[in-house]
Amino acid sequence: MEENWYPSEDEYNPGITKEQWKEFVTDRNVFTEDSLIAFACIQRATLATCTDMAEEFGRTKNFYNNAIWRTGEKVHKLTNCPLSLSPDKTERFWSICCLGRKMQNGRIELKIRPELEEAFDETGVLKGIEVMENENRNYYVISPNVWNDNNFDYLLDYMIQNHCVLMGWQTDNPKGKLFSNLKTGDCIVVALRRSWKFNYYFIGTLSSDSIEEYDDAQKRSLENFTLLEDKNCDFLKTWSAAGSSQIPAIAKIDKIKNPEIISAINDILNGENIMPDNSLSDNLTELLKHTHNLILHGAPGTGKTFLAKQIAEKMGCSQNEIGFVQFHPSYDYTDFVEGLRPKNQSGGEIGFERKDGIFKEFCKRALQNLIDSKKSVEVLEKEISINDKVENFLEKAIEEKSEFETATGNKFTIIENTEKNIFVSIPANEKTSELSLPKNDLIQLLNSENKIESGADIKSFFNRKWRTQQDSYIWILYKEINSLKQNVSVQKIEKIQEKNFLFIIDEINRGELSKIFGELFFCIDPGYRGKNGMIKTQYQNLIENGDEFYDGFFIPENVYIIGTMNDIDRSVDTMDFAFRRRFAFKEIKASENLGMLDELDEIADEAKARLIKLNEEISKITELSSPSSYHIGGAYFLKLKDFEGDSNERFQKLWGYHLEGLLKEYLRGTENAEGNFKKLRGAYFLNKNEEESKDFS
């Protein structure tokens, strides 16, 4: 015979009011997520013993025991409420929250104390709690279109209005029998598929084991009901049954083979937003904005470089704000940051000059944008006018071979005008017949409101200890150009907006990263963007005054970096850890970027189905060290656009020209290579009787 609930009120009362409980149940430091699940299970259980709840909802019996016990322990510490003791004087922390009674089989059935139950009801914290453990739940896709098509819209409306799912097959049919045997908590996705087109309608979990009848069909009620019309359900296209021409009346989703699908379904059941169709690039864009550095890795052909360019577009980058380079084993610091490059000198001699690498040049453009975005329109107009005036003056002086003279009588002419320098010829100077003048010094002087009356003033303007040889020549050019100031027309421009600059490094793992980045490992850290991360480069002593990075190099705050790499070429684990910790890593799986195949139009869905089936079969090959790294990406299937013929001929050509040899190379030297190759071929052709071995030469 069952005992009464204990401890009785006369024997023990923790003395906690409903208002106190309401405060505790909304505090996640007291009632954790596990605690709420445990109490929700007590409310909904057929029999609320820890063992029976474990059998009904999943998890272990200790999960329920510990969750209730620990919650009582926390409440006791907060309130110093009295404790109930067992006959052996053991503290019963569970009795602060619950009452119990012993069953004939020795198990203890639990029920929530009345004051706590009222607190749960009034706060609503247990509403929507998913009691069924995901691992204990099965997932099914059901296509209820087993009646005449003309009736489907009517039946769909009925299911949506009544939060239920219908099955036209009865229990004398295997499909109907399977439907009737589904358990409470099992998840149902109601869908329909015709001619390779997917339609997903709603999702829910079975609320009970009971079965009703409606219009000669079996009817099961659903809870956690969610319409899918505003969700992106592309993740369901990777479902293992997608290779068939129709969704079966009922089919189980394999949880082992499709963990990402199960996770996405659970997100919907838990009320989380499923991102729109462009979610992958949107999500990666947000990740990059937060981390500044991102590496996209995965199997070849998954669209990593394509995604990087999509991200650039979403960040508002024009072509001028995008940098691109592909690393290779011989690429080094002098290519990327700066180095010495040969240069023709006077007299036919060869010398060397310091040249910025591609990344440093890119950072200069980004820095200039940051600086210009903080200037007023008036300042910008003046700078542009002065720049134009300088260029016009220099071009005319070179064309007319104008001769100028310094204060000491040295005559000189301008022989060359480059982006950064003005080269002058000084025939009478035997030691230095040619001299390079920093153009930026001249422009800064012309933009300044300071009074410049001699070369000595130039020294003071730039806070130098000594005058330089160049100052005398710049002073003469300054006077000549400044005298033309009244002839300059002012251009009308708009204020410059701060832009994002994105630098893409393709196949980043193919380069020797320490050799390429050198001391930039410090300033590439997201926490050291800007002048806080300034470092001295290897050629810092050769940088001329007036250079943007004369005092030291840093990566501007508006510079973002994306690297791409194929896992099959070199594992992420082999990369320098000092480098890895400065980047966020995101694996791009073939199944995540299926949208790139939409441009295949009428054969897009079939291409996706073949890709999915092929990669599922690759995943089963245990002889490959990391099977997902050998998956076939969507970029391979985009080659279908290059082929003529009907769909079967085009898919056969893709196999013969591009996939067959690649897969054989992947399997070379592995055990049972021939048998595994046959399985891959069968998966690609969806096990149809097509001429897989057709000769296309």
PDB file of C-alpha atoms in Angstrom, residues 363-506:
ATOM      1  CA  CYS A 363      46.787  49.579 -44.566  1.00  0.00           C
ATOM      2  CA  LYS A 364      47.915  52.995 -45.809  1.00  0.00           C
ATOM      3  CA  ARG A 365      44.738  53.323 -47.880  1.00  0.00           C
ATOM      4  CA  ALA A 366      42.655  52.353 -44.867  1.00  0.00           C
ATOM      5  CA  LEU A 367      44.492  54.774 -42.598  1.00  0.00           C
ATOM      6  CA  GLN A 368      44.063  57.610 -45.090  1.00  0.00           C
ATOM      7  CA  ASN A 369      40.329  56.938 -45.121  1.00  0.00           C
ATOM      8  CA  LEU A 370      40.224  57.065 -41.315  1.00  0.00           C
ATOM      9  CA  ILE A 371      42.122  60.361 -41.282  1.00  0.00           C
ATOM     10  CA  ASP A 372      40.074  61.927 -44.092  1.00  0.00           C
ATOM     11  CA  SER A 373      36.753  60.861 -42.532  1.00  0.00           C
ATOM     12  CA  LYS A 374      37.537  63.061 -39.521  1.00  0.00           C
ATOM     13  CA  LYS A 375      38.181  66.181 -41.651  1.00  0.00           C
ATOM     14  CA  SER A 376      35.631  68.830 -42.490  1.00  0.00           C
ATOM     15  CA  VAL A 377      34.535  69.443 -46.070  1.00  0.00           C
ATOM     16  CA  GLU A 378      36.389  72.766 -46.068  1.00  0.00           C
ATOM     17  CA  VAL A 379      39.673  71.136 -45.096  1.00  0.00           C
ATOM     18  CA  LEU A 380      39.232  68.410 -47.714  1.00  0.00           C
ATOM     19  CA  GLU A 381      38.489  70.947 -50.438  1.00  0.00           C
ATOM     20  CA  LYS A 382      41.631  72.870 -49.568  1.00  0.00           C
ATOM     21  CA  GLU A 383      43.798  69.723 -49.555  1.00  0.00           C
ATOM     22  CA  ILE A 384      42.489  68.550 -52.915  1.00  0.00           C
ATOM     23  CA  SER A 385      43.064  71.962 -54.446  1.00  0.00           C
ATOM     24  CA  ILE A 386      46.627  72.105 -53.141  1.00  0.00           C
ATOM     25  CA  ASN A 387      47.338  68.566 -54.371  1.00  0.00           C
ATOM     26  CA  ASP A 388      46.063  69.505 -57.815  1.00  0.00           C
ATOM     27  CA  LYS A 389      48.147  72.673 -57.768  1.00  0.00           C
ATOM     28  CA  VAL A 390      51.311  70.741 -56.841  1.00  0.00           C
ATOM     29  CA  GLU A 391      50.756  68.150 -59.583  1.00  0.00           C
ATOM     30  CA  ASN A 392      50.077  70.809 -62.219  1.00  0.00           C
ATOM     31  CA  PHE A 393      53.146  72.780 -61.170  1.00  0.00           C
ATOM     32  CA  LEU A 394      55.444  69.724 -61.250  1.00  0.00           C
ATOM     33  CA  GLU A 395      54.168  68.508 -64.625  1.00  0.00           C
ATOM     34  CA  LYS A 396      54.661  71.942 -66.159  1.00  0.00           C
ATOM     35  CA  ALA A 397      58.144  72.294 -64.636  1.00  0.00           C
ATOM     36  CA  ILE A 398      59.217  68.922 -66.057  1.00  0.00           C
ATOM     37  CA  GLU A 399      57.707  69.655 -69.468  1.00  0.00           C
ATOM     38  CA  GLU A 400      59.261  73.113 -69.739  1.00  0.00           C
ATOM     39  CA  LYS A 401      62.513  72.060 -68.019  1.00  0.00           C
ATOM     40  CA  SER A 402      62.152  74.996 -65.645  1.00  0.00           C
ATOM     41  CA  GLU A 403      65.243  75.892 -63.694  1.00  0.00           C
ATOM     42  CA  PHE A 404      65.200  76.907 -60.025  1.00  0.00           C
ATOM     43  CA  GLU A 405      67.914  78.211 -57.696  1.00  0.00           C
ATOM     44  CA  THR A 406      68.474  77.760 -53.964  1.00  0.00           C
ATOM     45  CA  ALA A 407      69.518  80.520 -51.576  1.00  0.00           C
ATOM     46  CA  THR A 408      73.137  79.325 -51.877  1.00  0.00           C
ATOM     47  CA  GLY A 409      73.076  79.528 -55.654  1.00  0.00           C
ATOM     48  CA  ASN A 410      72.617  75.828 -56.509  1.00  0.00           C
ATOM     49  CA  LYS A 411      70.592  75.560 -59.701  1.00  0.00           C
ATOM     50  CA  PHE A 412      68.320  72.541 -60.138  1.00  0.00           C
ATOM     51  CA  THR A 413      65.575  71.150 -62.382  1.00  0.00           C
ATOM     52  CA  ILE A 414      62.760  68.684 -61.690  1.00  0.00           C
ATOM     53  CA  ILE A 415      63.330  65.462 -63.629  1.00  0.00           C
ATOM     54  CA  GLU A 416      60.725  63.053 -62.231  1.00  0.00           C
ATOM     55  CA  ASN A 417      57.480  63.167 -60.247  1.00  0.00           C
ATOM     56  CA  THR A 418      56.239  59.986 -58.519  1.00  0.00           C
ATOM     57  CA  GLU A 419      53.470  59.302 -56.037  1.00  0.00           C
ATOM     58  CA  LYS A 420      55.707  59.924 -53.033  1.00  0.00           C
ATOM     59  CA  ASN A 421      58.823  61.687 -54.286  1.00  0.00           C
ATOM     60  CA  ILE A 422      60.080  64.577 -56.425  1.00  0.00           C
ATOM     61  CA  PHE A 423      63.438  63.884 -58.080  1.00  0.00           C
ATOM     62  CA  VAL A 424      65.637  66.879 -58.893  1.00  0.00           C
ATOM     63  CA  SER A 425      68.862  67.193 -60.882  1.00  0.00           C
ATOM     64  CA  ILE A 426      71.662  69.396 -59.472  1.00  0.00           C
ATOM     65  CA  PRO A 427      74.368  69.517 -62.188  1.00  0.00           C
ATOM     66  CA  ALA A 428      76.818  71.655 -60.208  1.00  0.00           C
ATOM     67  CA  ASN A 429      76.798  69.330 -57.196  1.00  0.00           C
ATOM     68  CA  GLU A 430      79.568  66.786 -57.752  1.00  0.00           C
ATOM     69  CA  LYS A 431      78.686  64.691 -54.681  1.00  0.00           C
ATOM     70  CA  THR A 432      74.897  64.600 -55.145  1.00  0.00           C
ATOM     71  CA  SER A 433      73.869  65.277 -58.701  1.00  0.00           C
ATOM     72  CA  GLU A 434      70.374  63.886 -58.089  1.00  0.00           C
ATOM     73  CA  LEU A 435      68.226  64.223 -54.983  1.00  0.00           C
ATOM     74  CA  SER A 436      64.901  62.773 -53.889  1.00  0.00           C
ATOM     75  CA  LEU A 437      62.516  65.174 -52.114  1.00  0.00           C
ATOM     76  CA  PRO A 438      59.581  63.870 -50.017  1.00  0.00           C
ATOM     77  CA  LYS A 439      56.467  65.179 -51.742  1.00  0.00           C
ATOM     78  CA  ASN A 440      54.391  64.854 -48.593  1.00  0.00           C
ATOM     79  CA  ASP A 441      56.624  67.403 -46.804  1.00  0.00           C
ATOM     80  CA  LEU A 442      55.887  69.956 -49.500  1.00  0.00           C
ATOM     81  CA  ILE A 443      52.135  69.281 -49.349  1.00  0.00           C
ATOM     82  CA  GLN A 444      52.045  69.549 -45.537  1.00  0.00           C
ATOM     83  CA  LEU A 445      53.781  72.912 -45.682  1.00  0.00           C
ATOM     84  CA  LEU A 446      51.342  74.224 -48.285  1.00  0.00           C
ATOM     85  CA  ASN A 447      48.372  73.059 -46.200  1.00  0.00           C
ATOM     86  CA  SER A 448      49.728  74.647 -43.058  1.00  0.00           C
ATOM     87  CA  GLU A 449      48.749  78.094 -41.809  1.00  0.00           C
ATOM     88  CA  ASN A 450      52.260  78.517 -40.372  1.00  0.00           C
ATOM     89  CA  LYS A 451      54.510  81.197 -41.816  1.00  0.00           C
ATOM     90  CA  ILE A 452      57.405  79.532 -43.687  1.00  0.00           C
ATOM     91  CA  GLU A 453      60.127  82.007 -44.690  1.00  0.00           C
ATOM     92  CA  SER A 454      63.269  79.860 -44.875  1.00  0.00           C
ATOM     93  CA  GLY A 455      64.644  76.365 -44.739  1.00  0.00           C
ATOM     94  CA  ALA A 456      65.155  76.846 -41.007  1.00  0.00           C
ATOM     95  CA  ASP A 457      61.396  77.255 -40.583  1.00  0.00           C
ATOM     96  CA  ILE A 458      60.933  73.877 -42.261  1.00  0.00           C
ATOM     97  CA  LYS A 459      63.171  72.274 -39.620  1.00  0.00           C
ATOM     98  CA  SER A 460      61.058  73.829 -36.876  1.00  0.00           C
ATOM     99  CA  PHE A 461      57.792  72.857 -38.581  1.00  0.00           C
ATOM    100  CA  PHE A 462      58.735  69.163 -38.549  1.00  0.00           C
ATOM    101  CA  ASN A 463      60.395  69.337 -35.087  1.00  0.00           C
ATOM    102  CA  ARG A 464      63.765  68.157 -36.402  1.00  0.00           C
ATOM    103  CA  LYS A 465      67.072  68.543 -34.589  1.00  0.00           C
ATOM    104  CA  TRP A 466      68.933  69.377 -37.777  1.00  0.00           C
ATOM    105  CA  ARG A 467      68.188  70.774 -41.193  1.00  0.00           C
ATOM    106  CA  THR A 468      68.345  68.337 -44.105  1.00  0.00           C
ATOM    107  CA  GLN A 469      69.734  68.865 -47.575  1.00  0.00           C
ATOM    108  CA  GLN A 470      66.228  68.463 -48.964  1.00  0.00           C
ATOM    109  CA  ASP A 471      64.868  71.403 -46.903  1.00  0.00           C
ATOM    110  CA  SER A 472      66.626  73.993 -49.082  1.00  0.00           C
ATOM    111  CA  TYR A 473      65.063  72.636 -52.274  1.00  0.00           C
ATOM    112  CA  ILE A 474      61.616  72.131 -50.769  1.00  0.00           C
ATOM    113  CA  TRP A 475      61.696  75.740 -49.534  1.00  0.00           C
ATOM    114  CA  ILE A 476      62.202  77.017 -53.111  1.00  0.00           C
ATOM    115  CA  LEU A 477      59.374  74.860 -54.507  1.00  0.00           C
ATOM    116  CA  TYR A 478      57.140  75.927 -51.615  1.00  0.00           C
ATOM    117  CA  LYS A 479      57.692  79.611 -52.488  1.00  0.00           C
ATOM    118  CA  GLU A 480      57.043  79.024 -56.191  1.00  0.00           C
ATOM    119  CA  ILE A 481      53.810  77.090 -55.652  1.00  0.00           C
ATOM    120  CA  ASN A 482      52.590  79.307 -52.819  1.00  0.00           C
ATOM    121  CA  SER A 483      52.818  82.295 -55.095  1.00  0.00           C
ATOM    122  CA  LEU A 484      50.181  80.664 -57.327  1.00  0.00           C
ATOM    123  CA  LYS A 485      47.658  80.275 -54.521  1.00  0.00           C
ATOM    124  CA  GLN A 486      45.306  82.973 -55.775  1.00  0.00           C
ATOM    125  CA  ASN A 487      44.886  81.159 -59.109  1.00  0.00           C
ATOM    126  CA  VAL A 488      43.505  77.945 -57.595  1.00  0.00           C
ATOM    127  CA  SER A 489      39.831  77.119 -58.043  1.00  0.00           C
ATOM    128  CA  VAL A 490      38.224  75.286 -55.094  1.00  0.00           C
ATOM    129  CA  GLN A 491      36.487  71.990 -55.871  1.00  0.00           C
ATOM    130  CA  LYS A 492      33.184  71.162 -54.183  1.00  0.00           C
ATOM    131  CA  ILE A 493      33.221  67.732 -52.581  1.00  0.00           C
ATOM    132  CA  GLU A 494      31.186  65.695 -50.079  1.00  0.00           C
ATOM    133  CA  LYS A 495      32.353  64.679 -46.638  1.00  0.00           C
ATOM    134  CA  ILE A 496      34.280  61.402 -46.692  1.00  0.00           C
ATOM    135  CA  GLN A 497      32.668  58.545 -44.759  1.00  0.00           C
ATOM    136  CA  GLU A 498      34.676  56.044 -42.754  1.00  0.00           C
ATOM    137  CA  LYS A 499      34.834  52.747 -44.662  1.00  0.00           C
ATOM    138  CA  ASN A 500      35.582  49.145 -43.765  1.00  0.00           C
ATOM    139  CA  PHE A 501      38.634  47.676 -45.512  1.00  0.00           C
ATOM    140  CA  LEU A 502      38.774  43.903 -45.961  1.00  0.00           C
ATOM    141  CA  PHE A 503      41.964  42.029 -46.807  1.00  0.00           C
ATOM    142  CA  ILE A 504      41.439  38.457 -48.101  1.00  0.00           C
ATOM    143  CA  ILE A 505      44.267  35.923 -47.880  1.00  0.00           C
ATOM    144  CA  ASP A 506      43.480  32.902 -50.017  1.00  0.00           C
TER     145      ASP A 506
END
